[in-house]
CSV table of C-alpha atoms in Angstrom, one decimal:
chain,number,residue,atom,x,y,z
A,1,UNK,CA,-86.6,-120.3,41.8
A,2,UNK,CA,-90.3,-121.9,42.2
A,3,UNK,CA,-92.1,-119.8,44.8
A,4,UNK,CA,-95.5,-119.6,44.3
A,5,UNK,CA,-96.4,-116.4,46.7
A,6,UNK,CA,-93.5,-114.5,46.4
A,7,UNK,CA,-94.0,-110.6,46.8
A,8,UNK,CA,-92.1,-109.2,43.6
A,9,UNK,CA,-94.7,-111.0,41.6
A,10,UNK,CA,-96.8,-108.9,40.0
A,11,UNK,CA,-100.5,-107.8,40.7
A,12,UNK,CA,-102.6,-105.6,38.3
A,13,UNK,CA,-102.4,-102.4,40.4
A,14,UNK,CA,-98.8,-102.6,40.4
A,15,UNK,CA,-96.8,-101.7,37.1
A,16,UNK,CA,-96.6,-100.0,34.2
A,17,UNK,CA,-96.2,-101.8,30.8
A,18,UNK,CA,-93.1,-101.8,28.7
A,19,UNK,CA,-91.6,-103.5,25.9
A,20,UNK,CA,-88.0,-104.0,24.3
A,21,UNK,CA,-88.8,-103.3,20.5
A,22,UNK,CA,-85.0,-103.3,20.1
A,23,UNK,CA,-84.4,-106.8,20.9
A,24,UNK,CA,-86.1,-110.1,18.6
A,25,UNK,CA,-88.1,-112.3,20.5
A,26,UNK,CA,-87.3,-115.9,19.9
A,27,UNK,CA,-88.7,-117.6,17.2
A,28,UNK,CA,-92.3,-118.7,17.4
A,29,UNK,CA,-93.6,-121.9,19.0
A,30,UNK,CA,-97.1,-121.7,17.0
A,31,UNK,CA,-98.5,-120.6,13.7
A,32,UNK,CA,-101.6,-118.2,13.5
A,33,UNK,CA,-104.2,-119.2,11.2
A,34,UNK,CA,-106.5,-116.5,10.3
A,35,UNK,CA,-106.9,-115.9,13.8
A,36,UNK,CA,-107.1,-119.9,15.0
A,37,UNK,CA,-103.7,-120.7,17.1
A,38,UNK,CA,-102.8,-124.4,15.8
A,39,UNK,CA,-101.1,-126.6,18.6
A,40,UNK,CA,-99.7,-129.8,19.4
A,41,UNK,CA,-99.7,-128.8,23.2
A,42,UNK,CA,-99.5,-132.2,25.2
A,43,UNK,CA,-101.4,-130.3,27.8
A,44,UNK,CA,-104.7,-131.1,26.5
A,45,UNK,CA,-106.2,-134.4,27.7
A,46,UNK,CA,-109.1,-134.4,24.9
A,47,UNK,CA,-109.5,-132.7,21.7
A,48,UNK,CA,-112.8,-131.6,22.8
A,49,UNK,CA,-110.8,-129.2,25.2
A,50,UNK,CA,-109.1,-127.1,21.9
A,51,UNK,CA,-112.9,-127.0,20.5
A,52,UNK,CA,-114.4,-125.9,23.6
A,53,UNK,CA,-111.5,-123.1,24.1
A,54,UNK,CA,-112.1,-121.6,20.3
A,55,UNK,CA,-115.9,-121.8,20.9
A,56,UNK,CA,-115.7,-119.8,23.5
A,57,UNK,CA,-112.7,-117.1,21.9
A,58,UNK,CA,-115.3,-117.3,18.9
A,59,UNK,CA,-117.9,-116.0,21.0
A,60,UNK,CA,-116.1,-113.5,22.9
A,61,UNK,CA,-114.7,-112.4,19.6
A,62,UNK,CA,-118.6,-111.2,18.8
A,63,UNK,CA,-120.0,-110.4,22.0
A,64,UNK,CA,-117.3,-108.9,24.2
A,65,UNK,CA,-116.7,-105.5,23.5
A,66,UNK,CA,-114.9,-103.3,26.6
A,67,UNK,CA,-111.5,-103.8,28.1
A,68,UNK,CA,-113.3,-104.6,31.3
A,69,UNK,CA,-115.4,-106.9,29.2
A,70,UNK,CA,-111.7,-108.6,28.3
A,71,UNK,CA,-110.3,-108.6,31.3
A,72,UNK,CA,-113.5,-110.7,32.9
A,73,UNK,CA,-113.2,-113.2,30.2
A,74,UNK,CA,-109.5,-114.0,30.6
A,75,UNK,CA,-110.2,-114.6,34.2
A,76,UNK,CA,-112.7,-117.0,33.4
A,77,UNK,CA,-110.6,-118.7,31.0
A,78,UNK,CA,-107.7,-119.2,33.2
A,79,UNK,CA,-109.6,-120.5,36.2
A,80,UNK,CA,-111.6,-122.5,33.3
A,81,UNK,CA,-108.6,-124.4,31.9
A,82,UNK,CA,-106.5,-124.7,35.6
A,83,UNK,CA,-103.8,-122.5,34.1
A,84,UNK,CA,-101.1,-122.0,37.0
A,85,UNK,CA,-100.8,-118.5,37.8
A,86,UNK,CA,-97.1,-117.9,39.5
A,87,UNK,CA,-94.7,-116.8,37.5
A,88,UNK,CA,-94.6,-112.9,37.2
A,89,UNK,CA,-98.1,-112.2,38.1
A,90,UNK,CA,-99.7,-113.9,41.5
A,91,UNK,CA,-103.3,-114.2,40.6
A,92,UNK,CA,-105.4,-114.6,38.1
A,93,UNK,CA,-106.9,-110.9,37.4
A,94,UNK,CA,-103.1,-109.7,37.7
A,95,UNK,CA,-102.7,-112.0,34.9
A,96,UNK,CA,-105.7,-111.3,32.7
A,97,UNK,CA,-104.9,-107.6,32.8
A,98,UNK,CA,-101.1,-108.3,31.7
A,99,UNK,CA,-102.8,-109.7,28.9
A,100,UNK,CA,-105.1,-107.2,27.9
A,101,UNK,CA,-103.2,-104.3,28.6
A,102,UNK,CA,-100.1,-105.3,27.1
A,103,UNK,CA,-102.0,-106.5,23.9
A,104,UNK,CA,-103.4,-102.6,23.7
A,105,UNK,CA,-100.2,-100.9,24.5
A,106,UNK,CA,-101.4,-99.5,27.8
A,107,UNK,CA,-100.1,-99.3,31.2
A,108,UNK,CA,-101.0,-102.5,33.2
A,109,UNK,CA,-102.6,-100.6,36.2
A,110,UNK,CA,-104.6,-98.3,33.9
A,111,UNK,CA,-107.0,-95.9,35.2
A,112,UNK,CA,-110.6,-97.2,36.5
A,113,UNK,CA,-112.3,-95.0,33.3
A,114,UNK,CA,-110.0,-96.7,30.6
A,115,UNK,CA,-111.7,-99.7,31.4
A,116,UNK,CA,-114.9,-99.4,29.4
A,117,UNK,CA,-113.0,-98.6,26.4
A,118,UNK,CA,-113.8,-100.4,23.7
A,119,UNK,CA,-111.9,-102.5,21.4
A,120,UNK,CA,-111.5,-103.1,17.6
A,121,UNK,CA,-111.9,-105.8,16.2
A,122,UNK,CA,-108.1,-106.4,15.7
A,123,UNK,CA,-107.6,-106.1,19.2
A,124,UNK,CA,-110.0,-107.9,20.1
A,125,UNK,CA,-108.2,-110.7,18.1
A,126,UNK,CA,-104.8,-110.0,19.2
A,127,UNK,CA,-105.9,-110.0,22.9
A,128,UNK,CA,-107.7,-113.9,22.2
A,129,UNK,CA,-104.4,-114.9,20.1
A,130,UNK,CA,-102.2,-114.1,23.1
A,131,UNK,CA,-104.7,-115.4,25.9
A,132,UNK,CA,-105.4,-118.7,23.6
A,133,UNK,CA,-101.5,-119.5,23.8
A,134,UNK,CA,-101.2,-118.6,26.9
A,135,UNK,CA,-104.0,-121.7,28.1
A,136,UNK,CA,-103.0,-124.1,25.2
A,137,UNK,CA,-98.9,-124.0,25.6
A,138,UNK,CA,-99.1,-123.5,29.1
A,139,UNK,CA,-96.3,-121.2,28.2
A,140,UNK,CA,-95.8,-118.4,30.9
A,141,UNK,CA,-97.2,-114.8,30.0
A,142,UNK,CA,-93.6,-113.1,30.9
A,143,UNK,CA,-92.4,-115.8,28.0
A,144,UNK,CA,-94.7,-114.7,25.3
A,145,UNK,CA,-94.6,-111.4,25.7
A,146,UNK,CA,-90.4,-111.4,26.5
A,147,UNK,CA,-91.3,-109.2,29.9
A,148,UNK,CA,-91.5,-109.4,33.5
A,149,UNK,CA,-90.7,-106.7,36.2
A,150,UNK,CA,-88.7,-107.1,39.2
A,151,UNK,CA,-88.9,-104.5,41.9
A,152,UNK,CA,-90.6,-101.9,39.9
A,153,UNK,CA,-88.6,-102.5,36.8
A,154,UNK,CA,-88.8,-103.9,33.3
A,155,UNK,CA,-87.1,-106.8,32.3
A,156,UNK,CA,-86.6,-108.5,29.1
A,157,UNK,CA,-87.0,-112.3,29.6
A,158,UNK,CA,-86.9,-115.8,27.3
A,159,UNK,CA,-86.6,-119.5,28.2
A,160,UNK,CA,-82.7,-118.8,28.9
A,161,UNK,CA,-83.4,-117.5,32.2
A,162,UNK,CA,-85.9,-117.8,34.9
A,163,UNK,CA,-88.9,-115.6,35.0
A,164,UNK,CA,-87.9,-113.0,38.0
A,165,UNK,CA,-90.3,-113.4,41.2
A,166,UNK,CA,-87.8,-113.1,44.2
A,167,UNK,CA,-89.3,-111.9,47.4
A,168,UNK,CA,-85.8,-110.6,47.8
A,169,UNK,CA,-87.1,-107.4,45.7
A,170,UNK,CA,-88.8,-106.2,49.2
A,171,UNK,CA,-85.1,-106.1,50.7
A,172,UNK,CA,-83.7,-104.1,47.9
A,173,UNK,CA,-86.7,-101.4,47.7
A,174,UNK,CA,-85.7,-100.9,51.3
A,175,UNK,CA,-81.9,-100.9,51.0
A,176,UNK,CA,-81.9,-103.8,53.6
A,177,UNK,CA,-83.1,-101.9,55.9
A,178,UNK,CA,-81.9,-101.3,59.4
A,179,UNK,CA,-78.4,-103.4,58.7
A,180,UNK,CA,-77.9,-100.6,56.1
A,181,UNK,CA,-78.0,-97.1,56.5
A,182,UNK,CA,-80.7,-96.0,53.9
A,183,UNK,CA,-81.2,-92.8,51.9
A,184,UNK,CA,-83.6,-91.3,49.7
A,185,UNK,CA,-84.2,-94.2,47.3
A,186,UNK,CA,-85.6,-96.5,49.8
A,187,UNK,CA,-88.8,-97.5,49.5
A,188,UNK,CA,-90.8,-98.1,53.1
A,189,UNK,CA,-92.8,-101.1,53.0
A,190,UNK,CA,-95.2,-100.1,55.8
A,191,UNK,CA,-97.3,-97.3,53.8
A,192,UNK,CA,-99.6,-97.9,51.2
A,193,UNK,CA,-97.7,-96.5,47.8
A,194,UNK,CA,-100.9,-94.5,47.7
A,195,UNK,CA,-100.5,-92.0,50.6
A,196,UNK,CA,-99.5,-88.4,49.8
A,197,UNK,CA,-97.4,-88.6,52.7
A,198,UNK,CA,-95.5,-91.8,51.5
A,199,UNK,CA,-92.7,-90.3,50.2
A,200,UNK,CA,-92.4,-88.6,53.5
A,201,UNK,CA,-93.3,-91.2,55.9
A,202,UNK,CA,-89.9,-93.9,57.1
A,203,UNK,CA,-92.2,-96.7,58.1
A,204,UNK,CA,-90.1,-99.4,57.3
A,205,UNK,CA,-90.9,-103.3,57.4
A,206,UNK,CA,-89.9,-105.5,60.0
A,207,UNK,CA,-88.0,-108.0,57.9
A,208,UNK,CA,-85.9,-109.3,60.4
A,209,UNK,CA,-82.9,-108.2,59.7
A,210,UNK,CA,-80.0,-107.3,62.1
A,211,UNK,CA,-80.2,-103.2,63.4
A,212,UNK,CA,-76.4,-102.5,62.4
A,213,UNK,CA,-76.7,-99.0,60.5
A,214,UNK,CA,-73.6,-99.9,58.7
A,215,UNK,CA,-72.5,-97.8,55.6
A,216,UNK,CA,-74.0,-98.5,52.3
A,217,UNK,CA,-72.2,-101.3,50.6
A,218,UNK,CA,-70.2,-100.0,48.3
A,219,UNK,CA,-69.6,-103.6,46.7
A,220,UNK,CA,-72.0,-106.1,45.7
A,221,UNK,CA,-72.3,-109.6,44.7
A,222,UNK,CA,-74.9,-111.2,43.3
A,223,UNK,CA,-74.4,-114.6,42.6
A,224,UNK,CA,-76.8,-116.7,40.4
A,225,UNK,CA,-77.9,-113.4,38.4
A,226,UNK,CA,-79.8,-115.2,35.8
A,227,UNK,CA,-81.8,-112.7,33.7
A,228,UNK,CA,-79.4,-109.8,36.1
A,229,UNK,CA,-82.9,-108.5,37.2
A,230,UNK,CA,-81.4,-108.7,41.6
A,231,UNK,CA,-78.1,-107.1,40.1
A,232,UNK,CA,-79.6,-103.9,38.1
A,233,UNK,CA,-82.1,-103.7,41.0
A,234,UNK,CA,-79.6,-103.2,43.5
A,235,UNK,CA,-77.9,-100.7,41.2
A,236,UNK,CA,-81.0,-98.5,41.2
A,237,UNK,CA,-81.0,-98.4,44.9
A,238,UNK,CA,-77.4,-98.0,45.7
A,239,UNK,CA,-76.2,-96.1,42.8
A,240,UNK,CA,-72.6,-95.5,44.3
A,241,UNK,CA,-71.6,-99.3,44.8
A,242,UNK,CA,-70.3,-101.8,42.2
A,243,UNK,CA,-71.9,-105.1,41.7
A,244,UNK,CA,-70.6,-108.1,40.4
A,245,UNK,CA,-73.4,-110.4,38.7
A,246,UNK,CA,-72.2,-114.1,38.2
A,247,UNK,CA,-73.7,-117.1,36.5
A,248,UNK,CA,-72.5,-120.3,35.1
A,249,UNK,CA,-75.2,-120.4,32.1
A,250,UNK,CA,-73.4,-118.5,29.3
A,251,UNK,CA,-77.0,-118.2,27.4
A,252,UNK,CA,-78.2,-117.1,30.6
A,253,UNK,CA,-75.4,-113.8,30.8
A,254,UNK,CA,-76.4,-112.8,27.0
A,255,UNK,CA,-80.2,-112.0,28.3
A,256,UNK,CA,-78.2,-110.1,31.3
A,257,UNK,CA,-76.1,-108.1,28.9
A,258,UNK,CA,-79.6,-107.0,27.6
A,259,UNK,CA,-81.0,-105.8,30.3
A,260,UNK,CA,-77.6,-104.2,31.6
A,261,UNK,CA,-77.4,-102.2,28.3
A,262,UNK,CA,-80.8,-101.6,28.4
A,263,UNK,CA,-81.2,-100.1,32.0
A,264,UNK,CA,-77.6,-98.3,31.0
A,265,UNK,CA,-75.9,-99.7,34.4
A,266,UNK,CA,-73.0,-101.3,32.2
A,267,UNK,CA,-70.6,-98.8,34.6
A,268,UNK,CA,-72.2,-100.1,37.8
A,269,UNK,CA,-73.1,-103.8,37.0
A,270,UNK,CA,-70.1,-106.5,35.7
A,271,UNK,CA,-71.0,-109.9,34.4
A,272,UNK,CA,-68.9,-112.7,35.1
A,273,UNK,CA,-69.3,-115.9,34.2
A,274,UNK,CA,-68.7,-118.6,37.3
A,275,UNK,CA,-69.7,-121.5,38.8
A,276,UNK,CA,-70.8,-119.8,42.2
A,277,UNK,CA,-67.7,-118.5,43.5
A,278,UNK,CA,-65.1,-120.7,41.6
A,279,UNK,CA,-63.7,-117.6,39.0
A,280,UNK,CA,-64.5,-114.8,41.6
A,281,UNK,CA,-60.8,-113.4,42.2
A,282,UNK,CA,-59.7,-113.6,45.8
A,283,UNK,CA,-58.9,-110.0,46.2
A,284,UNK,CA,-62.7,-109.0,45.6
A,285,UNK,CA,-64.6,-108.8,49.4
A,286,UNK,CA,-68.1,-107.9,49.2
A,287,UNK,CA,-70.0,-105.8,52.1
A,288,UNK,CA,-73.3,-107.7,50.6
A,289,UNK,CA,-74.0,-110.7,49.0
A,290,UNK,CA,-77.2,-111.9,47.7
A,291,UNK,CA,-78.0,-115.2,46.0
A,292,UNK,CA,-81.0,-116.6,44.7
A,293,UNK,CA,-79.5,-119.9,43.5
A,294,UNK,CA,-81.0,-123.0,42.1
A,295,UNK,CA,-83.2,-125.3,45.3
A,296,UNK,CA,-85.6,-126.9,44.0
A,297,UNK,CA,-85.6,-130.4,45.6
A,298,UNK,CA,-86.0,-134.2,43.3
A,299,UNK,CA,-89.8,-134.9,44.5
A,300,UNK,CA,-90.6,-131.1,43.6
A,301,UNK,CA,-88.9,-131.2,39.9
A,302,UNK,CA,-90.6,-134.5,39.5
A,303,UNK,CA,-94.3,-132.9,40.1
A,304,UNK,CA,-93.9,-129.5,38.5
A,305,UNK,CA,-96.5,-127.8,36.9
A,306,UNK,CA,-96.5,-127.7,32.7
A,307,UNK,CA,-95.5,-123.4,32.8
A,308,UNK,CA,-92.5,-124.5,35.3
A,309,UNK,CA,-91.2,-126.7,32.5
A,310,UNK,CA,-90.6,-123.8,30.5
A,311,UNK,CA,-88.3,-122.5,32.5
A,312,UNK,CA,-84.3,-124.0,31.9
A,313,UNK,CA,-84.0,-127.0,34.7
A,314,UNK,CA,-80.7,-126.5,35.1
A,315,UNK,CA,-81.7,-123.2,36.7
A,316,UNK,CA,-84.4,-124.9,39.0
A,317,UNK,CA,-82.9,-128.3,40.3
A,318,UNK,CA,-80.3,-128.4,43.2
A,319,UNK,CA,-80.2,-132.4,44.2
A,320,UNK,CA,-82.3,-134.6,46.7
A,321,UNK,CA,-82.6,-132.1,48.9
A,322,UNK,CA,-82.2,-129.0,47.0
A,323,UNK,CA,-79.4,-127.5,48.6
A,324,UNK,CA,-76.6,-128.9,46.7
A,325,UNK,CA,-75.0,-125.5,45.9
A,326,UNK,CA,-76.3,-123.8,49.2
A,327,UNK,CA,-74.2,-126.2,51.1
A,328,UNK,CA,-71.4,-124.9,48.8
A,329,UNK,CA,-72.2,-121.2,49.1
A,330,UNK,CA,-72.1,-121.4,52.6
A,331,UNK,CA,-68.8,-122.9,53.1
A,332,UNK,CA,-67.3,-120.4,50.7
A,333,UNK,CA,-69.2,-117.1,51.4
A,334,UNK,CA,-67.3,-116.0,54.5
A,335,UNK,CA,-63.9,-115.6,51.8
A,336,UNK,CA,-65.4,-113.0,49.8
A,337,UNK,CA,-67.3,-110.9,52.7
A,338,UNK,CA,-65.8,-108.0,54.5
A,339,UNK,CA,-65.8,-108.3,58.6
A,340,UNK,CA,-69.3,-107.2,58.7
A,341,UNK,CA,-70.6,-108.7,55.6
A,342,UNK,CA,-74.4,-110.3,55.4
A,343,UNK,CA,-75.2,-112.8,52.9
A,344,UNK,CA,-78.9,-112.6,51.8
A,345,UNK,CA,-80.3,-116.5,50.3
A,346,UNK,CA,-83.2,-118.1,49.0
A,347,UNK,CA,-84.2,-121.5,49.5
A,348,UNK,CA,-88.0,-121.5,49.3
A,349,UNK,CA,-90.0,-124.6,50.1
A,350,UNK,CA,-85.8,-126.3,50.8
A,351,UNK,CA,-85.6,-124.2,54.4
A,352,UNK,CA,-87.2,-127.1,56.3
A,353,UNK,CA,-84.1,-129.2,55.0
A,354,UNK,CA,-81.5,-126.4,55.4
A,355,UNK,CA,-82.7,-126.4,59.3
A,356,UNK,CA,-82.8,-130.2,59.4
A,357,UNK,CA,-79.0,-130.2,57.8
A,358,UNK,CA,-78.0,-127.8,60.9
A,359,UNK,CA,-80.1,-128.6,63.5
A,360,UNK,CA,-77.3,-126.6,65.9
A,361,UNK,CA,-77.3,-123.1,63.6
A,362,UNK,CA,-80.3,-120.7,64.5
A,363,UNK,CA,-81.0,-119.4,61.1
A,364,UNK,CA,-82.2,-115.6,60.8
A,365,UNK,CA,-85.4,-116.4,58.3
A,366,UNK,CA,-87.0,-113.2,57.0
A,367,UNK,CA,-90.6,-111.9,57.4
A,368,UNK,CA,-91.8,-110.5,54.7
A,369,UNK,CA,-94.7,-107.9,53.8
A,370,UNK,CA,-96.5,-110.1,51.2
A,371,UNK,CA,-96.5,-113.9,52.2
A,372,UNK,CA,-92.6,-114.7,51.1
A,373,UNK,CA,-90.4,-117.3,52.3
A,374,UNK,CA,-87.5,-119.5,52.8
A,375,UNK,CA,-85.2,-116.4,52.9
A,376,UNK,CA,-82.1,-116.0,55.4
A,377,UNK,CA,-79.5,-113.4,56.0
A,378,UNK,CA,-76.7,-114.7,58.0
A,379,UNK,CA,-73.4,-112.5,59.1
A,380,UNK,CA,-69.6,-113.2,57.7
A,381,UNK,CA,-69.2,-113.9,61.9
A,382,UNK,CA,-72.0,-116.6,61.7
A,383,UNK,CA,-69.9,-117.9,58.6
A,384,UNK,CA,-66.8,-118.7,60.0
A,385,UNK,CA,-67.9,-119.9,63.4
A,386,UNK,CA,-69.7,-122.1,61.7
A,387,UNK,CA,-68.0,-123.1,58.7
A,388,UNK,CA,-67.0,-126.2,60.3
A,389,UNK,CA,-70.3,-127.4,59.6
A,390,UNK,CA,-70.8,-126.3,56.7
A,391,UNK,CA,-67.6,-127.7,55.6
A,392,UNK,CA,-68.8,-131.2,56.2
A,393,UNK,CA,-71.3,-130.7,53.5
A,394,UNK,CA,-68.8,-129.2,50.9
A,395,UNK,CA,-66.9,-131.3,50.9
A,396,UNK,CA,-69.3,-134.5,51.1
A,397,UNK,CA,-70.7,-132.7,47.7
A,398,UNK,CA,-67.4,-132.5,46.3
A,399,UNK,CA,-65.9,-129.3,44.5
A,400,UNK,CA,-67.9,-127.6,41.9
């Protein structure tokens, strides 16, 4: 959901480029004019703002010529226009080097030499096209270019589903680390992924989470999947457990079967469609459930930023207080976890009214290595003595 410094956002030292040439795009919002995007984008307050904006693509067109020179210019621009920057990249050079670099086909953390490369002049066009819709649409970059990465993976992306930036991608890289027992596929948060020991070193981060050691779960749920991006990422990191990935958004599942068949984890990862927990059979118990549901409170919907609108509501907004289907999950979760299950959840900016809804429930809220937030684990124990509680809410919501 909106989160504006999560840590699986991307910065430009990060990833790698990719693209799904097997799958269409959707249809284009805007018609290229020998080089001139022409828009209707109510996010200009003056015309002067379009003229000013192709002035200065006209003059970088001529003048600019390195991919250093590019990358400078699309930073400018951004800042220039007050294009929010939080939705698959977390600042504005991360962004400007998406841009670039995908343009030219090149991995987004390129080396330092690449960078004085020069461009053609068709590239050099290509690169203004994309960077001119990005600031007259307001359109997110992940949007445009159908991709965004989640925990070190690809992900093929369009207005069906949120654009993937859950902090919960520092849990999975470290196989929820020290509940779980961990193995050769987790990723320790607490040494830079530049070290020659890294690969050698165990220095995991302090997230918070309870020191159990249990076995790896060898069944997952995740509930809300979305574009499938927390489901196929848990499947990379515990290859020998099944995960169930539920949503209620039909549209939404089709962009997850994409990326299913696309990561080839259609034997590990099942799609079912469900409003939260209501079309999960009975018999299935999970050892781990994580949920990044829809939390976004009224006053926050009501003030979003123009790229945010992009994104399907439906996917976004959760009531007054933005915890209409938390309240829910809560009440249920405990009959679908084993005896020493954990449930993982995201609230973001709604944990101050999840604590003032339970002002008697110590919530276990999760530090994390790169400024995330509004994240708690809580046991299936914690669930049942407390379901009580969270009954009150359930059923003051109503059934889903």
């Amino acid at each position: 959901m909106v989160n504006n410094n999560d840590s699986a956002s991307m910065s430009a030292t990060d990833i790698d480029a990719a693209t799904f040439d097997d799958y269409a795009p959707l249809a284009d919002e805007v018609e290229m004019t020998g080089g001139v995007l022409e828009s209707d984008s109510v996010y200009w307050d003056e015309d002067e703002d379009m003229l000013e904006l192709q002035a200065q693509l006209q003059q970088a067109s001529l003048q600019l010529e390195t991919i250093r020179d590019f990358i400078r210019f699309c930073v400018t621009q951004l800042r220039r226009y007050d294009v929010v920057v939080a939705q698959g990249t977390n600042d504005e050079f991360a962004e400007a080097a998406a841009i670039v670099m995908q343009t030219l086909s090149l991995q987004w953390s390129a080396d330092e030499q690449i960078l004085d490369c020069r461009l053609t002049d068709y590239e050099k066009q290509e690169v203004l096209n994309l960077l001119q819709e990005r600031i007259a649409l307001r359109k997110p970059l992940s949007y445009l270019i159908n991709l965004a990465y989640f925990c070190d993976l690809p992900f093929y992306v369009d207005e069906r589903v949120l654009i993937p930036r859950s902090p919960i991608a520092e849990l999975i890289r470290q196989q929820f680390y020290p509940y779980f027992e961990v193995d050769e596929r987790a990723q320790p948060l607490g040494a830079p992924s530049n070290d020659p020991s890294y690969s050698r070193r165990s220095t995991f981060f302090d997230h918070g989470l309870e020191d159990k050691h249990l076995s790896q779960p060898e069944r997952i749920l995740d509930l809300c999947t979305g574009s499938g991006c927390i489901a196929i990422a848990l499947a990379s990191r515990f290859i020998d457990a099944v995960i169930d990935a539920t949503d209620i958004d039909k549209s939404a599942l089709e962009v997850a079967a994409v990326n299913v068949a696309h990561h080839d984890v259609a034997h590990q990862v099942n799609l079912m469609e469900s409003d939260l927990f209501n079309k999960i059979p009975a018999e299935n118990q999970y050892e781990l459930i994580v949920t990044n549901p829809p939390y976004v409170d009224a006053e926050a919907m009501a003030d979003l930023p123009p790229e945010f609108l992009h994104e399907p509501d439906h996917a976004l907004a959760a009531g007054q207080d933005g915890l209409d289907l938390v309240h829910h999950i809560l009440y249920e979760a405990s009959d679908y976890l084993t005896s020493e299950g954990l449930l993982i959840c995201e609230v973001g900016d709604s944990q101050w009214a999840l604590n003032q809804a339970y002002p008697e429930i110590q919530f276990d809220w999760l530090r994390f290595a790169n400024s995330g937030h509004g994240i708690f684990a809580i046991t299936y124990e914690e669930l049942v003595s407390h379901r009580d509680k969270f009954a009150q809410y359930a059923m003051a919501l109503g059934n889903r």
